[in-house]
Amino acid sequence: MTDASPQTRQSGFAAGLAAYFIWGFLPLYLLLVREVPAFEFVGWRIIWTLPICLLIVAVRKQGPQICAALFNRRVLVTLAASATLIGSNWFVYVWAIQQDQVYAASLGYYINPLLNVLLGTFLLGERLSRRQWVAVAIAACGVALLLGGALTTLWISLALAITFGVYGLLRKQVDVGALPGLTIESALLVVPAGAIAWWYAASPAGSSFGQSIELSLAIVLGGILTAIPLLLFAIAARRMDYSTLGFLQFLAPTIVFILGLTVFDQPLQPVQLACFVLIWIAIAIFVWDILARRQADKVLQA
């Protein structure tokens, strides 16, 4: 368990909720930039994330924190690793949505909370109650149903789950603030991102950025939609139990799942519906356990 105060955990919960809500509806934004190749879009996404982060850093006067992190070798190495993970995660996710693999992307973020539970339990020493373990087991059964019917796209789901799960773990462990850390990650990725943008600009098709005002503005918007939820997630990861944060993440893939069924008009198989129901049962049990423990704490404090 984290040693954060109840007020700190509550603010972390709100930040995590907002982050996952934004990520849940991100496929709708990706429809606006669907004509941009996934690799190029990720490059522009990184390029436009950095100035937004620097602007917020300037407003919050967090420059000294960035300098301190840059001169800490352990912090810098950890952020280099987390930057690589999140960059890879972005590419796989954008590519999956562009290829109409919405359910595979959704499944990846259904698996990720289970991975978070394992990481939190075995690496961070966090403990789950009996009801929470029941929720984990039910959710695992739901994911297992989908795994049996999604073998051809399993690599997408596993790549998304592993890269983001380990990314969150690294960000929870590194001794740097949420925004300074994200700024350094973006700065570390901006050189390869610039190389990607240059390579596409030099290609016969040319750069997607600058082809039209609408598309260019949509690409710039990607920086905002990258920086804000990642900042919120980093805040939540440092203030909440990692296992609890993992189950909160079920919100995003549920939204994506519903978008795949409605906006993207992808067929829903019976096995997918069964998985959906089992996972929501698991979430209900997990939330019930959290509320019950909070009520018990209030009784003890009274």
PDB file of C-alpha atoms in Angstrom:
ATOM      1  CA  MET A   1       0.000   0.000   0.000  1.00  0.00           C
ATOM      2  CA  THR A   2       1.094   3.562  -0.607  1.00  0.00           C
ATOM      3  CA  ASP A   3       1.819   5.785   2.402  1.00  0.00           C
ATOM      4  CA  ALA A   4       0.029   8.757   0.802  1.00  0.00           C
ATOM      5  CA  SER A   5      -2.654  10.573   2.772  1.00  0.00           C
ATOM      6  CA  PRO A   6      -6.366  10.037   1.936  1.00  0.00           C
ATOM      7  CA  GLN A   7      -6.492  13.527   0.371  1.00  0.00           C
ATOM      8  CA  THR A   8      -3.486  12.734  -1.819  1.00  0.00           C
ATOM      9  CA  ARG A   9      -4.963   9.407  -2.909  1.00  0.00           C
ATOM     10  CA  GLN A  10      -8.252  11.136  -3.708  1.00  0.00           C
ATOM     11  CA  SER A  11      -6.518  13.696  -5.934  1.00  0.00           C
ATOM     12  CA  GLY A  12      -4.626  10.850  -7.589  1.00  0.00           C
ATOM     13  CA  PHE A  13      -7.914   9.056  -8.262  1.00  0.00           C
ATOM     14  CA  ALA A  14      -9.402  12.152  -9.908  1.00  0.00           C
ATOM     15  CA  ALA A  15      -6.308  12.595 -12.077  1.00  0.00           C
ATOM     16  CA  GLY A  16      -6.357   8.945 -13.124  1.00  0.00           C
ATOM     17  CA  LEU A  17     -10.070   9.088 -13.925  1.00  0.00           C
ATOM     18  CA  ALA A  18      -9.587  12.116 -16.171  1.00  0.00           C
ATOM     19  CA  ALA A  19      -6.599  10.523 -17.939  1.00  0.00           C
ATOM     20  CA  TYR A  20      -8.428   7.302 -18.755  1.00  0.00           C
ATOM     21  CA  PHE A  21     -11.533   9.203 -19.889  1.00  0.00           C
ATOM     22  CA  ILE A  22      -9.459  11.146 -22.417  1.00  0.00           C
ATOM     23  CA  TRP A  23      -7.672   8.005 -23.596  1.00  0.00           C
ATOM     24  CA  GLY A  24     -10.986   6.212 -23.978  1.00  0.00           C
ATOM     25  CA  PHE A  25     -12.228   8.702 -26.548  1.00  0.00           C
ATOM     26  CA  LEU A  26      -8.851   9.076 -28.292  1.00  0.00           C
ATOM     27  CA  PRO A  27      -9.908   6.851 -31.259  1.00  0.00           C
ATOM     28  CA  LEU A  28     -12.393   9.565 -32.245  1.00  0.00           C
ATOM     29  CA  TYR A  29      -9.518  12.022 -32.550  1.00  0.00           C
ATOM     30  CA  LEU A  30      -7.457   9.503 -34.531  1.00  0.00           C
ATOM     31  CA  LEU A  31     -10.207   9.493 -37.153  1.00  0.00           C
ATOM     32  CA  LEU A  32      -9.222  13.103 -37.899  1.00  0.00           C
ATOM     33  CA  VAL A  33      -5.625  12.107 -38.718  1.00  0.00           C
ATOM     34  CA  ARG A  34      -6.315   8.719 -40.260  1.00  0.00           C
ATOM     35  CA  GLU A  35      -4.656   9.694 -43.540  1.00  0.00           C
ATOM     36  CA  VAL A  36      -1.338  10.328 -41.735  1.00  0.00           C
ATOM     37  CA  PRO A  37       0.910   7.212 -41.632  1.00  0.00           C
ATOM     38  CA  ALA A  38       1.133   5.875 -38.082  1.00  0.00           C
ATOM     39  CA  PHE A  39       4.922   6.202 -37.869  1.00  0.00           C
ATOM     40  CA  GLU A  40       4.860   9.797 -39.115  1.00  0.00           C
ATOM     41  CA  PHE A  41       1.995  10.733 -36.839  1.00  0.00           C
ATOM     42  CA  VAL A  42       3.836   9.440 -33.770  1.00  0.00           C
ATOM     43  CA  GLY A  43       6.810  11.581 -34.796  1.00  0.00           C
ATOM     44  CA  TRP A  44       4.672  14.710 -35.018  1.00  0.00           C
ATOM     45  CA  ARG A  45       2.900  13.743 -31.816  1.00  0.00           C
ATOM     46  CA  ILE A  46       6.209  13.803 -29.947  1.00  0.00           C
ATOM     47  CA  ILE A  47       7.366  17.023 -31.617  1.00  0.00           C
ATOM     48  CA  TRP A  48       4.222  18.900 -30.570  1.00  0.00           C
ATOM     49  CA  THR A  49       4.106  17.400 -27.088  1.00  0.00           C
ATOM     50  CA  LEU A  50       7.457  18.916 -26.083  1.00  0.00           C
ATOM     51  CA  PRO A  51       6.602  22.646 -26.507  1.00  0.00           C
ATOM     52  CA  ILE A  52       3.319  22.145 -24.666  1.00  0.00           C
ATOM     53  CA  CYS A  53       5.194  20.538 -21.769  1.00  0.00           C
ATOM     54  CA  LEU A  54       7.799  23.309 -21.765  1.00  0.00           C
ATOM     55  CA  LEU A  55       5.053  25.942 -21.674  1.00  0.00           C
ATOM     56  CA  ILE A  56       3.405  24.333 -18.660  1.00  0.00           C
ATOM     57  CA  VAL A  57       6.820  23.941 -16.986  1.00  0.00           C
ATOM     58  CA  ALA A  58       7.462  27.651 -17.441  1.00  0.00           C
ATOM     59  CA  VAL A  59       4.075  28.571 -15.992  1.00  0.00           C
ATOM     60  CA  ARG A  60       4.587  26.279 -12.988  1.00  0.00           C
ATOM     61  CA  LYS A  61       8.238  27.324 -12.608  1.00  0.00           C
ATOM     62  CA  GLN A  62       9.502  23.739 -12.556  1.00  0.00           C
ATOM     63  CA  GLY A  63      12.690  24.371 -14.521  1.00  0.00           C
ATOM     64  CA  PRO A  64      14.951  23.610 -11.513  1.00  0.00           C
ATOM     65  CA  GLN A  65      13.331  20.174 -11.160  1.00  0.00           C
ATOM     66  CA  ILE A  66      14.162  19.371 -14.776  1.00  0.00           C
ATOM     67  CA  CYS A  67      17.776  20.467 -14.285  1.00  0.00           C
ATOM     68  CA  ALA A  68      18.075  18.324 -11.171  1.00  0.00           C
ATOM     69  CA  ALA A  69      16.696  15.285 -13.016  1.00  0.00           C
ATOM     70  CA  LEU A  70      19.034  15.819 -15.972  1.00  0.00           C
ATOM     71  CA  PHE A  71      22.060  15.682 -13.652  1.00  0.00           C
ATOM     72  CA  ASN A  72      20.822  12.516 -11.927  1.00  0.00           C
ATOM     73  CA  ARG A  73      22.111   9.570 -13.938  1.00  0.00           C
ATOM     74  CA  ARG A  74      19.681   7.044 -12.455  1.00  0.00           C
ATOM     75  CA  VAL A  75      16.672   9.267 -13.147  1.00  0.00           C
ATOM     76  CA  LEU A  76      17.836  10.011 -16.684  1.00  0.00           C
ATOM     77  CA  VAL A  77      18.387   6.331 -17.527  1.00  0.00           C
ATOM     78  CA  THR A  78      14.980   5.423 -16.120  1.00  0.00           C
ATOM     79  CA  LEU A  79      13.269   8.174 -18.109  1.00  0.00           C
ATOM     80  CA  ALA A  80      15.079   7.068 -21.258  1.00  0.00           C
ATOM     81  CA  ALA A  81      13.634   3.593 -20.736  1.00  0.00           C
ATOM     82  CA  SER A  82      10.138   4.921 -20.006  1.00  0.00           C
ATOM     83  CA  ALA A  83      10.331   7.205 -23.060  1.00  0.00           C
ATOM     84  CA  THR A  84      11.170   4.233 -25.279  1.00  0.00           C
ATOM     85  CA  LEU A  85       8.247   2.280 -23.847  1.00  0.00           C
ATOM     86  CA  ILE A  86       5.678   5.042 -24.276  1.00  0.00           C
ATOM     87  CA  GLY A  87       6.886   5.846 -27.798  1.00  0.00           C
ATOM     88  CA  SER A  88       6.479   2.185 -28.765  1.00  0.00           C
ATOM     89  CA  ASN A  89       3.050   2.109 -27.134  1.00  0.00           C
ATOM     90  CA  TRP A  90       1.908   5.139 -29.134  1.00  0.00           C
ATOM     91  CA  PHE A  91       2.967   3.600 -32.433  1.00  0.00           C
ATOM     92  CA  VAL A  92       1.257   0.244 -31.823  1.00  0.00           C
ATOM     93  CA  TYR A  93      -1.956   1.930 -30.673  1.00  0.00           C
ATOM     94  CA  VAL A  94      -2.189   4.381 -33.580  1.00  0.00           C
ATOM     95  CA  TRP A  95      -1.393   1.629 -36.079  1.00  0.00           C
ATOM     96  CA  ALA A  96      -4.022  -0.665 -34.546  1.00  0.00           C
ATOM     97  CA  ILE A  97      -6.768   1.976 -34.764  1.00  0.00           C
ATOM     98  CA  GLN A  98      -5.805   2.850 -38.337  1.00  0.00           C
ATOM     99  CA  GLN A  99      -5.983  -0.841 -39.265  1.00  0.00           C
ATOM    100  CA  ASP A 100      -9.461  -1.171 -37.699  1.00  0.00           C
ATOM    101  CA  GLN A 101      -8.134  -3.384 -34.910  1.00  0.00           C
ATOM    102  CA  VAL A 102     -10.148  -1.473 -32.306  1.00  0.00           C
ATOM    103  CA  TYR A 103     -11.061  -4.553 -30.274  1.00  0.00           C
ATOM    104  CA  ALA A 104      -7.410  -5.667 -30.201  1.00  0.00           C
ATOM    105  CA  ALA A 105      -6.443  -2.253 -28.838  1.00  0.00           C
ATOM    106  CA  SER A 106      -9.259  -2.445 -26.305  1.00  0.00           C
ATOM    107  CA  LEU A 107      -8.153  -5.930 -25.242  1.00  0.00           C
ATOM    108  CA  GLY A 108      -4.600  -4.668 -24.689  1.00  0.00           C
ATOM    109  CA  TYR A 109      -5.829  -2.191 -22.118  1.00  0.00           C
ATOM    110  CA  TYR A 110      -8.065  -4.818 -20.527  1.00  0.00           C
ATOM    111  CA  ILE A 111      -4.987  -7.011 -20.037  1.00  0.00           C
ATOM    112  CA  ASN A 112      -2.892  -4.112 -18.739  1.00  0.00           C
ATOM    113  CA  PRO A 113      -4.705  -3.729 -15.380  1.00  0.00           C
ATOM    114  CA  LEU A 114      -4.131  -7.425 -14.683  1.00  0.00           C
ATOM    115  CA  LEU A 115      -0.458  -6.887 -15.406  1.00  0.00           C
ATOM    116  CA  ASN A 116      -0.492  -3.858 -13.100  1.00  0.00           C
ATOM    117  CA  VAL A 117      -1.911  -6.004 -10.318  1.00  0.00           C
ATOM    118  CA  LEU A 118       0.915  -8.508 -10.766  1.00  0.00           C
ATOM    119  CA  LEU A 119       3.538  -5.762 -10.857  1.00  0.00           C
ATOM    120  CA  GLY A 120       2.069  -4.019  -7.820  1.00  0.00           C
ATOM    121  CA  THR A 121       1.778  -7.250  -5.856  1.00  0.00           C
ATOM    122  CA  PHE A 122       5.096  -8.917  -6.646  1.00  0.00           C
ATOM    123  CA  LEU A 123       7.387  -5.925  -7.200  1.00  0.00           C
ATOM    124  CA  LEU A 124       5.928  -3.175  -5.003  1.00  0.00           C
ATOM    125  CA  GLY A 125       4.691  -5.282  -2.101  1.00  0.00           C
ATOM    126  CA  GLU A 126       1.098  -4.148  -2.439  1.00  0.00           C
ATOM    127  CA  ARG A 127      -1.593  -6.483  -1.094  1.00  0.00           C
ATOM    128  CA  LEU A 128      -5.023  -7.337  -2.409  1.00  0.00           C
ATOM    129  CA  SER A 129      -8.022  -8.318  -0.306  1.00  0.00           C
ATOM    130  CA  ARG A 130      -9.913 -11.547  -0.936  1.00  0.00           C
ATOM    131  CA  ARG A 131     -12.637  -9.715  -2.835  1.00  0.00           C
ATOM    132  CA  GLN A 132     -10.002  -8.032  -5.007  1.00  0.00           C
ATOM    133  CA  TRP A 133      -8.425 -11.382  -5.815  1.00  0.00           C
ATOM    134  CA  VAL A 134     -11.873 -12.670  -6.811  1.00  0.00           C
ATOM    135  CA  ALA A 135     -12.197  -9.646  -9.100  1.00  0.00           C
ATOM    136  CA  VAL A 136      -8.784 -10.393 -10.611  1.00  0.00           C
ATOM    137  CA  ALA A 137      -9.770 -14.009 -11.246  1.00  0.00           C
ATOM    138  CA  ILE A 138     -13.065 -13.045 -12.916  1.00  0.00           C
ATOM    139  CA  ALA A 139     -11.365 -10.416 -15.087  1.00  0.00           C
ATOM    140  CA  ALA A 140      -8.683 -12.945 -16.050  1.00  0.00           C
ATOM    141  CA  CYS A 141     -11.380 -15.373 -17.155  1.00  0.00           C
ATOM    142  CA  GLY A 142     -12.911 -12.673 -19.319  1.00  0.00           C
ATOM    143  CA  VAL A 143      -9.578 -11.851 -20.940  1.00  0.00           C
ATOM    144  CA  ALA A 144      -8.891 -15.565 -21.459  1.00  0.00           C
ATOM    145  CA  LEU A 145     -12.117 -15.823 -23.450  1.00  0.00           C
ATOM    146  CA  LEU A 146     -10.952 -13.085 -25.795  1.00  0.00           C
ATOM    147  CA  LEU A 147      -7.449 -14.525 -26.058  1.00  0.00           C
ATOM    148  CA  GLY A 148      -8.935 -17.743 -27.356  1.00  0.00           C
ATOM    149  CA  GLY A 149     -10.610 -15.872 -30.195  1.00  0.00           C
ATOM    150  CA  ALA A 150      -8.012 -13.228 -31.013  1.00  0.00           C
ATOM    151  CA  LEU A 151      -4.771 -15.118 -31.621  1.00  0.00           C
ATOM    152  CA  THR A 152      -3.937 -13.326 -34.890  1.00  0.00           C
ATOM    153  CA  THR A 153      -4.000  -9.912 -33.201  1.00  0.00           C
ATOM    154  CA  LEU A 154      -2.676 -11.076 -29.839  1.00  0.00           C
ATOM    155  CA  TRP A 155       0.672  -9.341 -30.407  1.00  0.00           C
ATOM    156  CA  ILE A 156      -1.090  -5.975 -30.562  1.00  0.00           C
ATOM    157  CA  SER A 157      -2.862  -6.537 -27.267  1.00  0.00           C
ATOM    158  CA  LEU A 158       0.219  -7.889 -25.484  1.00  0.00           C
ATOM    159  CA  ALA A 159       2.472  -5.124 -26.821  1.00  0.00           C
ATOM    160  CA  LEU A 160       0.094  -2.430 -25.583  1.00  0.00           C
ATOM    161  CA  ALA A 161      -0.350  -4.079 -22.185  1.00  0.00           C
ATOM    162  CA  ILE A 162       3.330  -4.714 -21.518  1.00  0.00           C
ATOM    163  CA  THR A 163       4.715  -1.381 -22.751  1.00  0.00           C
ATOM    164  CA  PHE A 164       2.210   0.697 -20.810  1.00  0.00           C
ATOM    165  CA  GLY A 165       2.304  -1.489 -17.719  1.00  0.00           C
ATOM    166  CA  VAL A 166       6.071  -1.279 -17.374  1.00  0.00           C
ATOM    167  CA  TYR A 167       5.981   2.421 -18.297  1.00  0.00           C
ATOM    168  CA  GLY A 168       3.658   3.155 -15.400  1.00  0.00           C
ATOM    169  CA  LEU A 169       5.817   1.106 -13.037  1.00  0.00           C
ATOM    170  CA  LEU A 170       8.959   3.014 -14.007  1.00  0.00           C
ATOM    171  CA  ARG A 171       7.230   6.376 -13.624  1.00  0.00           C
ATOM    172  CA  LYS A 172       6.001   5.390 -10.165  1.00  0.00           C
ATOM    173  CA  GLN A 173       9.533   4.464  -9.082  1.00  0.00           C
ATOM    174  CA  VAL A 174      11.550   7.344 -10.542  1.00  0.00           C
ATOM    175  CA  ASP A 175      12.178  10.314  -8.255  1.00  0.00           C
ATOM    176  CA  VAL A 176      10.960  13.111 -10.530  1.00  0.00           C
ATOM    177  CA  GLY A 177       7.748  15.093 -10.754  1.00  0.00           C
ATOM    178  CA  ALA A 178       5.033  14.176 -13.243  1.00  0.00           C
ATOM    179  CA  LEU A 179       5.452  17.152 -15.585  1.00  0.00           C
ATOM    180  CA  PRO A 180       9.283  17.397 -15.461  1.00  0.00           C
ATOM    181  CA  GLY A 181       9.474  13.673 -16.155  1.00  0.00           C
ATOM    182  CA  LEU A 182       7.141  13.883 -19.144  1.00  0.00           C
ATOM    183  CA  THR A 183       9.072  16.879 -20.477  1.00  0.00           C
ATOM    184  CA  ILE A 184      12.368  15.012 -20.310  1.00  0.00           C
ATOM    185  CA  GLU A 185      10.802  11.946 -21.943  1.00  0.00           C
ATOM    186  CA  SER A 186       9.542  14.111 -24.804  1.00  0.00           C
ATOM    187  CA  ALA A 187      12.942  15.804 -25.157  1.00  0.00           C
ATOM    188  CA  LEU A 188      14.683  12.425 -25.338  1.00  0.00           C
ATOM    189  CA  LEU A 189      12.325  11.330 -28.107  1.00  0.00           C
ATOM    190  CA  VAL A 190      12.293  14.579 -30.101  1.00  0.00           C
ATOM    191  CA  VAL A 191      15.484  13.840 -32.073  1.00  0.00           C
ATOM    192  CA  PRO A 192      14.266  10.491 -33.496  1.00  0.00           C
ATOM    193  CA  ALA A 193      10.831  12.080 -33.954  1.00  0.00           C
ATOM    194  CA  GLY A 194      12.396  14.901 -35.972  1.00  0.00           C
ATOM    195  CA  ALA A 195      14.265  12.347 -38.080  1.00  0.00           C
ATOM    196  CA  ILE A 196      10.990  10.556 -38.804  1.00  0.00           C
ATOM    197  CA  ALA A 197       9.273  13.810 -39.806  1.00  0.00           C
ATOM    198  CA  TRP A 198      12.228  14.716 -42.071  1.00  0.00           C
ATOM    199  CA  TRP A 199      12.209  11.272 -43.707  1.00  0.00           C
ATOM    200  CA  TYR A 200       8.536  11.573 -44.612  1.00  0.00           C
ATOM    201  CA  ALA A 201       9.006  15.150 -45.815  1.00  0.00           C
ATOM    202  CA  ALA A 202      11.748  13.937 -48.160  1.00  0.00           C
ATOM    203  CA  SER A 203       9.600  11.108 -49.518  1.00  0.00           C
ATOM    204  CA  PRO A 204       7.634  11.463 -52.779  1.00  0.00           C
ATOM    205  CA  ALA A 205       4.360  11.813 -50.865  1.00  0.00           C
ATOM    206  CA  GLY A 206       5.765  14.632 -48.750  1.00  0.00           C
ATOM    207  CA  SER A 207       4.967  15.577 -45.170  1.00  0.00           C
ATOM    208  CA  SER A 208       1.411  15.325 -43.923  1.00  0.00           C
ATOM    209  CA  PHE A 209       1.957  18.456 -41.871  1.00  0.00           C
ATOM    210  CA  GLY A 210       1.326  21.525 -44.012  1.00  0.00           C
ATOM    211  CA  GLN A 211      -0.863  19.826 -46.609  1.00  0.00           C
ATOM    212  CA  SER A 212      -3.935  21.624 -45.251  1.00  0.00           C
ATOM    213  CA  ILE A 213      -4.758  23.914 -42.341  1.00  0.00           C
ATOM    214  CA  GLU A 214      -7.308  21.454 -40.968  1.00  0.00           C
ATOM    215  CA  LEU A 215      -4.929  18.488 -40.973  1.00  0.00           C
ATOM    216  CA  SER A 216      -2.049  20.527 -39.575  1.00  0.00           C
ATOM    217  CA  LEU A 217      -4.191  21.775 -36.687  1.00  0.00           C
ATOM    218  CA  ALA A 218      -5.367  18.229 -36.035  1.00  0.00           C
ATOM    219  CA  ILE A 219      -1.749  17.060 -35.850  1.00  0.00           C
ATOM    220  CA  VAL A 220      -0.882  19.860 -33.408  1.00  0.00           C
ATOM    221  CA  LEU A 221      -3.873  18.846 -31.292  1.00  0.00           C
ATOM    222  CA  GLY A 222      -2.171  15.483 -30.902  1.00  0.00           C
ATOM    223  CA  GLY A 223       0.462  17.135 -28.737  1.00  0.00           C
ATOM    224  CA  ILE A 224      -2.174  18.475 -26.357  1.00  0.00           C
ATOM    225  CA  LEU A 225      -4.029  15.156 -26.218  1.00  0.00           C
ATOM    226  CA  THR A 226      -0.719  13.453 -25.467  1.00  0.00           C
ATOM    227  CA  ALA A 227       0.664  15.770 -22.803  1.00  0.00           C
ATOM    228  CA  ILE A 228      -2.457  16.313 -20.708  1.00  0.00           C
ATOM    229  CA  PRO A 229      -3.555  12.682 -20.057  1.00  0.00           C
ATOM    230  CA  LEU A 230       0.030  11.466 -19.601  1.00  0.00           C
ATOM    231  CA  LEU A 231       0.608  14.204 -17.055  1.00  0.00           C
ATOM    232  CA  LEU A 232      -2.587  13.206 -15.255  1.00  0.00           C
ATOM    233  CA  PHE A 233      -1.560   9.544 -15.350  1.00  0.00           C
ATOM    234  CA  ALA A 234       1.889  10.287 -13.953  1.00  0.00           C
ATOM    235  CA  ILE A 235       0.280  12.211 -11.088  1.00  0.00           C
ATOM    236  CA  ALA A 236      -2.085   9.319 -10.387  1.00  0.00           C
ATOM    237  CA  ALA A 237       0.706   6.713 -10.563  1.00  0.00           C
ATOM    238  CA  ARG A 238       2.663   8.537  -7.853  1.00  0.00           C
ATOM    239  CA  ARG A 239      -0.315   9.085  -5.538  1.00  0.00           C
ATOM    240  CA  MET A 240      -2.308   5.839  -5.763  1.00  0.00           C
ATOM    241  CA  ASP A 241      -1.774   2.154  -5.123  1.00  0.00           C
ATOM    242  CA  TYR A 242      -0.638   0.770  -8.465  1.00  0.00           C
ATOM    243  CA  SER A 243      -3.131  -2.097  -8.260  1.00  0.00           C
ATOM    244  CA  THR A 244      -6.052   0.292  -7.747  1.00  0.00           C
ATOM    245  CA  LEU A 245      -4.801   2.468 -10.591  1.00  0.00           C
ATOM    246  CA  GLY A 246      -4.741  -0.635 -12.773  1.00  0.00           C
ATOM    247  CA  PHE A 247      -8.405  -1.383 -12.224  1.00  0.00           C
ATOM    248  CA  LEU A 248      -9.340   2.243 -12.858  1.00  0.00           C
ATOM    249  CA  GLN A 249      -7.840   1.729 -16.300  1.00  0.00           C
ATOM    250  CA  PHE A 250     -10.762  -0.502 -17.284  1.00  0.00           C
ATOM    251  CA  LEU A 251     -12.623   2.728 -18.052  1.00  0.00           C
ATOM    252  CA  ALA A 252     -10.579   3.524 -21.173  1.00  0.00           C
ATOM    253  CA  PRO A 253     -10.832   0.142 -22.945  1.00  0.00           C
ATOM    254  CA  THR A 254     -14.542  -0.012 -22.128  1.00  0.00           C
ATOM    255  CA  ILE A 255     -15.063   3.288 -23.935  1.00  0.00           C
ATOM    256  CA  VAL A 256     -12.900   2.061 -26.831  1.00  0.00           C
ATOM    257  CA  PHE A 257     -14.856  -1.196 -26.901  1.00  0.00           C
ATOM    258  CA  ILE A 258     -18.149   0.687 -27.176  1.00  0.00           C
ATOM    259  CA  LEU A 259     -16.711   2.953 -29.886  1.00  0.00           C
ATOM    260  CA  GLY A 260     -15.656  -0.132 -31.839  1.00  0.00           C
ATOM    261  CA  LEU A 261     -19.195  -1.431 -31.629  1.00  0.00           C
ATOM    262  CA  THR A 262     -20.867   1.869 -32.549  1.00  0.00           C
ATOM    263  CA  VAL A 263     -18.705   4.449 -34.328  1.00  0.00           C
ATOM    264  CA  PHE A 264     -16.343   1.946 -35.980  1.00  0.00           C
ATOM    265  CA  ASP A 265     -19.198  -0.529 -36.591  1.00  0.00           C
ATOM    266  CA  GLN A 266     -17.114  -3.623 -35.897  1.00  0.00           C
ATOM    267  CA  PRO A 267     -19.057  -6.899 -35.410  1.00  0.00           C
ATOM    268  CA  LEU A 268     -19.360  -8.121 -31.821  1.00  0.00           C
ATOM    269  CA  GLN A 269     -18.830 -11.848 -31.362  1.00  0.00           C
ATOM    270  CA  PRO A 270     -20.591 -13.734 -28.513  1.00  0.00           C
ATOM    271  CA  VAL A 271     -17.235 -14.493 -26.889  1.00  0.00           C
ATOM    272  CA  GLN A 272     -16.401 -10.783 -26.873  1.00  0.00           C
ATOM    273  CA  LEU A 273     -19.716  -9.943 -25.250  1.00  0.00           C
ATOM    274  CA  ALA A 274     -19.084 -12.603 -22.582  1.00  0.00           C
ATOM    275  CA  CYS A 275     -15.675 -11.061 -21.864  1.00  0.00           C
ATOM    276  CA  PHE A 276     -17.209  -7.620 -21.608  1.00  0.00           C
ATOM    277  CA  VAL A 277     -19.752  -8.828 -19.026  1.00  0.00           C
ATOM    278  CA  LEU A 278     -17.173 -10.703 -16.916  1.00  0.00           C
ATOM    279  CA  ILE A 279     -14.816  -7.741 -16.771  1.00  0.00           C
ATOM    280  CA  TRP A 280     -17.572  -5.387 -15.668  1.00  0.00           C
ATOM    281  CA  ILE A 281     -18.531  -7.859 -12.939  1.00  0.00           C
ATOM    282  CA  ALA A 282     -14.891  -7.809 -11.811  1.00  0.00           C
ATOM    283  CA  ILE A 283     -14.860  -4.007 -11.765  1.00  0.00           C
ATOM    284  CA  ALA A 284     -18.076  -3.945  -9.719  1.00  0.00           C
ATOM    285  CA  ILE A 285     -16.538  -6.292  -7.129  1.00  0.00           C
ATOM    286  CA  PHE A 286     -13.333  -4.266  -6.972  1.00  0.00           C
ATOM    287  CA  VAL A 287     -15.185  -0.971  -6.525  1.00  0.00           C
ATOM    288  CA  TRP A 288     -17.459  -2.569  -3.923  1.00  0.00           C
ATOM    289  CA  ASP A 289     -14.392  -3.666  -1.970  1.00  0.00           C
ATOM    290  CA  ILE A 290     -12.862  -0.187  -2.077  1.00  0.00           C
ATOM    291  CA  LEU A 291     -16.086   1.450  -0.878  1.00  0.00           C
ATOM    292  CA  ALA A 292     -16.524  -1.143   1.867  1.00  0.00           C
ATOM    293  CA  ARG A 293     -12.999  -0.593   3.168  1.00  0.00           C
ATOM    294  CA  ARG A 294     -13.438   3.183   3.126  1.00  0.00           C
ATOM    295  CA  GLN A 295     -16.639   2.847   5.112  1.00  0.00           C
ATOM    296  CA  ALA A 296     -14.870   0.589   7.612  1.00  0.00           C
ATOM    297  CA  ASP A 297     -12.069   3.140   7.967  1.00  0.00           C
ATOM    298  CA  LYS A 298     -14.616   5.888   8.690  1.00  0.00           C
ATOM    299  CA  VAL A 299     -16.219   3.739  11.380  1.00  0.00           C
ATOM    300  CA  LEU A 300     -12.837   3.114  13.018  1.00  0.00           C
ATOM    301  CA  GLN A 301     -11.964   6.822  12.911  1.00  0.00           C
ATOM    302  CA  ALA A 302     -15.321   7.867  14.376  1.00  0.00           C
TER     303      ALA A 302
END
